[in-house]
XYZ file of C-alpha atoms in Angstrom:
439
model
C 141.877 74.339 -6.668
C 143.353 73.148 -3.482
C 143.965 76.667 -2.379
C 140.331 77.695 -2.785
C 139.088 74.605 -0.954
C 141.300 75.404 1.962
C 140.112 78.985 2.099
C 136.459 77.983 2.102
C 137.091 75.523 4.836
C 138.646 78.247 6.967
C 135.783 80.589 6.182
C 133.276 77.977 7.083
C 135.066 77.289 10.284
C 135.112 80.988 11.116
C 131.388 81.395 10.487
C 130.470 78.371 12.561
C 132.778 79.447 15.318
C 131.060 82.787 15.543
C 127.698 81.018 15.732
C 128.762 78.887 18.640
C 130.074 81.935 20.410
C 126.714 83.754 20.142
C 124.799 80.686 21.406
C 127.010 80.564 24.535
C 126.068 84.192 25.439
C 122.382 83.397 25.409
C 122.900 80.539 27.914
C 124.826 82.781 30.298
C 122.084 85.390 30.167
C 119.447 82.790 30.918
C 121.374 81.457 33.891
C 121.854 85.012 35.185
C 118.149 85.718 34.921
C 117.313 82.526 36.764
C 119.835 83.310 39.495
C 118.465 86.850 39.799
C 114.954 85.479 40.110
C 116.053 83.022 42.784
C 117.916 85.751 44.672
C 114.874 88.009 44.428
C 112.614 85.302 45.815
C 115.085 84.587 48.593
C 115.278 88.294 49.412
C 111.494 88.543 49.520
C 111.299 85.427 51.723
C 113.994 86.630 54.081
C 112.405 90.063 54.263
C 109.011 88.588 55.094
C 110.612 86.231 57.572
C 112.424 89.124 59.179
C 109.221 91.142 59.395
C 107.441 88.178 60.975
C 110.306 87.768 63.454
C 110.172 91.463 64.285
C 106.407 91.286 64.761
C 106.721 88.139 66.852
C 109.415 89.731 69.016
C 107.323 92.878 69.378
C 104.268 90.817 70.348
C 106.328 88.908 72.881
C 107.706 92.159 74.267
C 104.234 93.685 74.537
C 102.891 90.518 76.199
C 105.821 90.517 78.624
C 105.014 94.142 79.491
C 101.330 93.302 79.916
C 102.102 90.230 82.023
C 104.433 92.228 84.271
C 101.741 94.876 84.672
C 99.128 92.211 85.440
C 101.410 90.624 88.042
C 101.993 94.009 89.658
C 98.282 94.669 89.859
C 97.631 91.156 91.152
C 100.067 91.690 94.029
C 98.389 94.993 94.893
C 95.001 93.266 94.877
C 96.255 90.447 97.097
C 97.764 92.962 99.514
C 94.506 94.861 99.596
C 92.538 91.683 100.197
C 94.902 90.662 102.988
C 95.498 93.963 104.760
C 93.328 96.619 103.162
C 90.936 98.742 105.192
C 88.003 97.669 103.019
C 88.636 93.949 103.419
C 86.018 93.627 106.145
C 83.323 95.041 103.880
C 84.380 92.770 101.052
C 84.457 89.585 103.109
C 81.325 90.187 105.174
C 78.414 87.983 104.173
C 75.865 90.719 103.572
C 77.363 92.096 100.306
C 77.238 88.668 98.713
C 73.660 89.397 97.730
C 75.179 91.853 95.241
C 77.498 89.291 93.689
C 76.512 87.663 90.391
C 77.416 84.443 88.648
C 80.559 85.009 86.616
C 78.959 84.057 83.304
C 76.960 87.307 83.374
C 80.042 89.556 83.467
C 82.236 90.753 80.641
C 84.859 92.288 82.945
C 88.323 90.783 82.431
C 86.812 87.821 80.542
C 85.709 86.147 83.771
C 82.550 84.869 82.101
C 84.672 81.829 81.289
C 84.436 80.863 84.970
C 80.753 80.129 84.344
C 77.872 79.692 86.763
C 79.910 77.752 89.330
C 81.527 80.961 90.595
C 80.257 84.224 92.013
C 82.045 87.345 90.774
C 82.279 90.908 91.939
C 84.052 93.684 89.977
C 85.987 95.971 92.300
C 88.050 99.102 91.821
C 91.047 99.426 94.117
C 93.281 102.439 94.575
C 96.748 101.702 93.273
C 98.102 103.083 96.533
C 95.297 102.128 98.893
C 97.014 103.882 101.806
C 96.759 107.182 99.937
C 93.434 109.094 100.398
C 93.861 110.587 96.928
C 95.621 107.921 94.870
C 96.799 108.704 91.361
C 95.009 105.803 89.691
C 92.617 102.970 90.371
C 92.832 99.372 89.214
C 89.987 97.179 88.032
C 89.749 93.738 89.597
C 87.306 90.908 89.752
C 87.057 88.852 92.909
C 85.539 85.428 92.408
C 84.457 82.866 94.966
C 82.965 79.395 94.507
C 79.201 79.006 94.733
C 78.953 77.102 98.010
C 76.746 77.149 101.083
C 76.447 80.531 102.753
C 78.576 79.580 105.770
C 81.598 79.062 103.531
C 81.270 82.214 101.478
C 84.243 84.494 101.798
C 86.775 81.802 102.694
C 88.152 81.062 99.212
C 88.785 83.667 96.520
C 90.275 83.944 93.080
C 91.705 87.384 92.366
C 91.707 88.307 88.669
C 93.743 91.232 87.331
C 94.402 92.538 83.833
C 97.624 94.133 82.644
C 98.447 96.219 79.573
C 101.581 96.917 77.578
C 103.023 100.422 77.391
C 101.177 101.127 74.145
C 98.013 99.367 75.438
C 97.989 96.982 72.488
C 99.113 94.014 74.577
C 96.786 92.489 77.193
C 97.402 89.784 79.787
C 95.067 88.375 82.433
C 96.347 86.571 85.519
C 94.580 84.942 88.440
C 95.585 83.687 91.878
C 93.559 81.619 94.303
C 93.717 82.378 98.026
C 91.967 81.121 101.122
C 91.569 82.379 104.676
C 92.167 80.200 107.683
C 92.414 80.580 111.432
C 96.162 80.436 111.725
C 96.478 81.274 115.395
C 95.849 79.991 118.873
C 93.237 82.617 119.671
C 90.312 80.224 119.865
C 92.245 77.899 122.196
C 93.589 80.590 124.512
C 92.731 80.423 128.231
C 90.943 83.386 129.825
C 94.219 84.790 131.223
C 97.447 84.467 129.243
C 100.664 86.414 129.586
C 104.377 86.257 128.940
C 105.230 87.822 132.288
C 103.871 87.297 135.777
C 100.091 87.314 136.206
C 99.188 88.500 139.708
C 96.276 86.458 141.046
C 95.127 88.516 143.974
C 91.970 90.352 144.900
C 88.332 89.407 144.850
C 87.954 87.843 141.439
C 86.720 84.660 139.812
C 88.148 82.908 136.772
C 86.248 80.359 134.661
C 88.711 78.317 132.535
C 88.719 77.243 128.938
C 87.594 73.614 129.455
C 89.718 72.316 126.561
C 92.656 74.708 126.387
C 95.154 72.049 127.475
C 93.571 69.378 125.289
C 90.159 67.789 125.294
C 88.797 67.899 128.828
C 91.874 69.682 130.225
C 90.806 73.075 131.627
C 93.240 75.986 131.807
C 92.439 79.228 133.615
C 95.851 80.904 133.504
C 98.856 80.301 131.243
C 102.169 82.050 131.746
C 105.787 81.717 130.704
C 106.964 82.722 134.195
C 106.297 81.416 137.662
C 103.080 82.696 139.257
C 102.827 83.259 142.982
C 100.048 81.582 144.922
C 96.587 83.133 144.748
C 95.742 85.646 147.434
C 92.677 87.464 148.636
C 89.429 85.885 147.391
C 90.682 84.736 144.012
C 89.307 81.388 142.851
C 88.675 79.307 139.730
C 85.994 76.777 138.785
C 84.272 75.280 135.758
C 81.485 77.159 133.954
C 78.716 74.808 135.071
C 79.585 75.191 138.744
C 80.023 78.940 138.306
C 76.539 79.282 136.846
C 74.953 76.936 139.402
C 76.414 79.036 142.201
C 74.936 82.197 140.716
C 78.180 83.555 139.340
C 80.803 82.470 141.863
C 83.121 79.594 142.726
C 82.613 77.866 146.050
C 82.888 74.561 147.843
C 84.149 71.444 146.145
C 83.852 73.009 142.686
C 86.863 75.243 143.311
C 89.944 74.229 141.332
C 92.395 76.893 142.496
C 92.066 79.440 145.297
C 94.034 81.291 147.923
C 93.260 78.510 150.409
C 93.680 75.538 148.047
C 96.698 76.948 146.224
C 97.411 76.640 142.536
C 95.500 73.823 140.893
C 96.215 72.060 137.570
C 94.289 74.746 135.690
C 97.059 77.258 136.383
C 99.903 76.481 133.995
C 102.961 78.605 134.771
C 106.706 78.504 134.201
C 105.837 76.623 131.025
C 108.653 75.781 128.615
C 106.061 75.252 125.882
C 104.739 78.786 126.186
C 105.083 80.512 122.790
C 108.129 82.744 122.389
C 106.010 85.281 120.513
C 102.548 85.495 122.057
C 101.390 88.069 119.485
C 102.238 85.636 116.693
C 100.544 82.812 118.588
C 97.293 84.749 118.727
C 97.286 86.608 115.404
C 99.645 84.593 113.225
C 101.940 87.582 112.636
C 105.346 88.064 114.355
C 105.588 90.978 116.774
C 107.808 93.139 114.508
C 105.182 92.786 111.778
C 102.328 94.034 113.983
C 101.537 96.805 111.502
C 99.949 94.226 109.187
C 97.346 93.458 111.856
C 96.955 97.132 112.690
C 96.343 97.912 109.013
C 93.261 95.698 108.880
C 91.851 97.000 112.174
C 89.783 100.049 113.004
C 92.284 102.371 114.693
C 91.027 104.680 117.467
C 92.809 106.781 120.065
C 90.535 105.770 122.947
C 87.448 103.707 123.778
C 84.944 106.543 124.104
C 82.961 105.488 121.027
C 83.100 101.714 120.722
C 79.340 101.440 120.203
C 78.558 100.224 116.702
C 82.134 99.121 115.950
C 82.791 95.530 114.921
C 85.759 93.346 114.137
C 89.228 94.290 115.329
C 89.738 97.582 117.167
C 93.274 98.922 117.648
C 93.574 101.507 120.427
C 96.621 103.778 120.431
C 95.924 105.375 123.831
C 94.214 104.503 127.099
C 90.988 102.504 126.902
C 88.352 102.956 129.586
C 85.007 101.153 129.636
C 82.538 103.420 131.493
C 80.545 102.168 134.469
C 77.442 100.153 133.607
C 78.424 99.900 129.921
C 78.276 96.699 127.861
C 80.725 96.438 124.986
C 80.105 93.763 122.345
C 77.860 90.748 122.794
C 78.035 86.979 122.657
C 77.132 87.052 118.943
C 79.084 90.224 118.085
C 82.244 90.257 120.211
C 85.181 92.600 119.676
C 88.895 92.063 119.331
C 90.500 94.911 121.232
C 94.238 95.512 120.922
C 95.453 98.256 123.253
C 98.884 99.487 122.212
C 101.231 100.835 124.854
C 103.914 103.371 124.050
C 105.253 103.383 127.607
C 103.071 106.308 128.622
C 99.549 105.410 127.521
C 97.950 102.058 126.803
C 96.112 101.065 130.001
C 92.821 99.164 129.831
C 90.275 99.905 132.558
C 86.840 98.417 133.198
C 84.845 100.544 135.568
C 82.193 99.297 137.991
C 79.488 96.980 136.616
C 80.765 97.177 133.056
C 80.733 94.133 130.757
C 82.954 93.221 127.836
C 82.541 90.405 125.272
C 85.584 89.540 123.231
C 89.346 89.394 123.334
C 91.676 91.947 124.888
C 95.335 92.017 123.901
C 97.507 94.377 125.955
C 100.276 95.038 123.427
C 103.711 96.301 124.311
C 104.968 97.959 121.145
C 108.489 96.865 120.150
C 111.306 99.250 119.422
C 113.203 99.235 116.138
C 115.568 97.834 115.151
C 113.757 94.878 116.662
C 115.655 92.743 119.167
C 113.902 89.526 120.130
C 115.269 89.547 123.671
C 114.289 93.170 124.345
C 111.689 93.832 127.027
C 108.112 94.637 125.990
C 106.039 96.868 128.222
C 102.279 96.545 127.833
C 99.780 98.714 129.653
C 98.053 97.760 132.880
C 94.730 95.888 132.970
C 92.434 97.266 135.635
C 88.995 96.065 136.741
C 86.756 97.733 139.278
C 83.861 96.393 141.349
C 81.282 94.286 139.524
C 83.036 94.231 136.145
C 82.679 91.093 133.998
C 84.749 90.004 131.025
C 83.617 87.163 128.692
C 86.393 85.882 126.478
C 90.144 86.156 127.024
C 92.691 88.687 128.286
C 96.215 88.407 126.902
C 99.387 90.435 127.448
C 102.817 90.325 125.834
C 104.445 92.267 128.671
C 107.644 90.392 129.398
C 107.668 91.295 133.096
C 104.184 91.627 134.520
C 100.669 91.479 133.107
C 99.810 94.421 135.339
C 96.458 92.992 136.432
C 94.903 95.249 139.057
C 91.607 94.163 140.664
C 89.633 96.568 142.827
C 86.442 94.961 144.102
C 84.806 91.916 142.525
C 85.702 90.896 138.986
C 84.632 87.885 136.919
C 86.879 86.633 134.109
C 84.817 84.037 132.208
C 86.040 82.085 129.208
C 83.278 81.971 126.597
C 83.508 79.329 123.897
C 80.844 81.027 121.794
C 82.661 84.371 121.954
C 86.027 82.943 120.989
C 84.661 80.736 118.215
C 82.695 83.662 116.805
C 85.878 85.723 116.720
C 87.872 82.921 115.135
C 85.277 82.225 112.434
C 84.423 85.812 111.595
C 85.632 86.801 108.090
C 86.862 90.115 109.528
C 88.757 88.513 112.378
C 92.404 89.404 112.883
C 92.837 85.709 113.655
C 92.378 85.129 109.937
C 95.467 84.531 107.837
C 95.458 84.618 104.041
C 97.366 81.951 102.145
C 97.836 81.357 98.435
C 96.401 78.144 97.055
C 99.284 76.117 95.574
C 99.336 75.810 91.762
C 96.358 78.172 91.424
C 98.245 80.944 89.572
C 97.537 81.048 85.868
C 97.686 83.506 82.981
C 94.392 82.258 81.605
C 90.865 81.774 82.950
């Protein structure tokens, strides 16, 4: 009896033990399935996260490419606006009739600028010095809607860039303004680094405020000027006009008999070291930037109809009886000397309105102390010049007078030149904090 009971107990124990063993296997399987599910979800999440990261990185890369391209195009547009040959046409007032309020344009999304700005789409050659450039760039130039006299002084240049695959787009803008950054408007009628010979039969009417309000200056030089000789004399404009175009009597400030008066400022320590920079706002070794925005001619045979800044690379002769420019449309004439050519000559009874700069071209590499040799300035009987004559010749202005010659400072001429949008006096500057990659 006891033996059987013991055997059944062992059998029962064996059966139950097997049951517990099978139940433990099911639990392990369930845990494994749960872990597999969790791992699968984590894998899916990480995969999606990785894809999003890849897409985000790719988008950032494409935007960086587009932004770099937009910046490149913006710099080209700013260079074109500052120095390009078409700048005069862009800045002149007459084309503004063709400009439209920015809200009417879809180009480069500038409609966001609204009705407070005028916009003008413009295509610019990528290499605007190349007659047949490989590509062109689309720009929009915008300017605030203000009174007509201020049009063309402040601009926002808008450029659009694209990624390599063209799927990324970036738009950037930069505000600029133009200002008279030179001493051109304040220059006296005769100004030169070297000696200015004051001899012959000529009359000089000073700038009445060149030395400050109410302080007239006829001649300004860095070097000492010998006493006047011949029939040279200076006097104020009112006295000059009252005397029928001459200086006489008590109105004379300086003359061969009276000597140098206070209107002749010579041996002046305050004379600018770089007279070209003083007038045009650009250092002498950077003269090409002024030349690039001028109309370049080899002589003065066909000045009629030209406006703005004229750069002459050879001799310039004004024919007898010819009038060049006017009080309301004066010229800026820069005559470049290469040591052989570069003389400026006014023949008998000719008249010139504007500014003449006799420019001695520097040699390269540029040495600040090196001599500059500008061409001679010659005037024959009855010639009249309204404006200012300036030379950067470090030795002698080379002024040669044959017969009577009147050198008359004209406020209206010089102010017109200074305020003209196409003036070489104008300097472009970027408006601080105006760059943005949005409109």
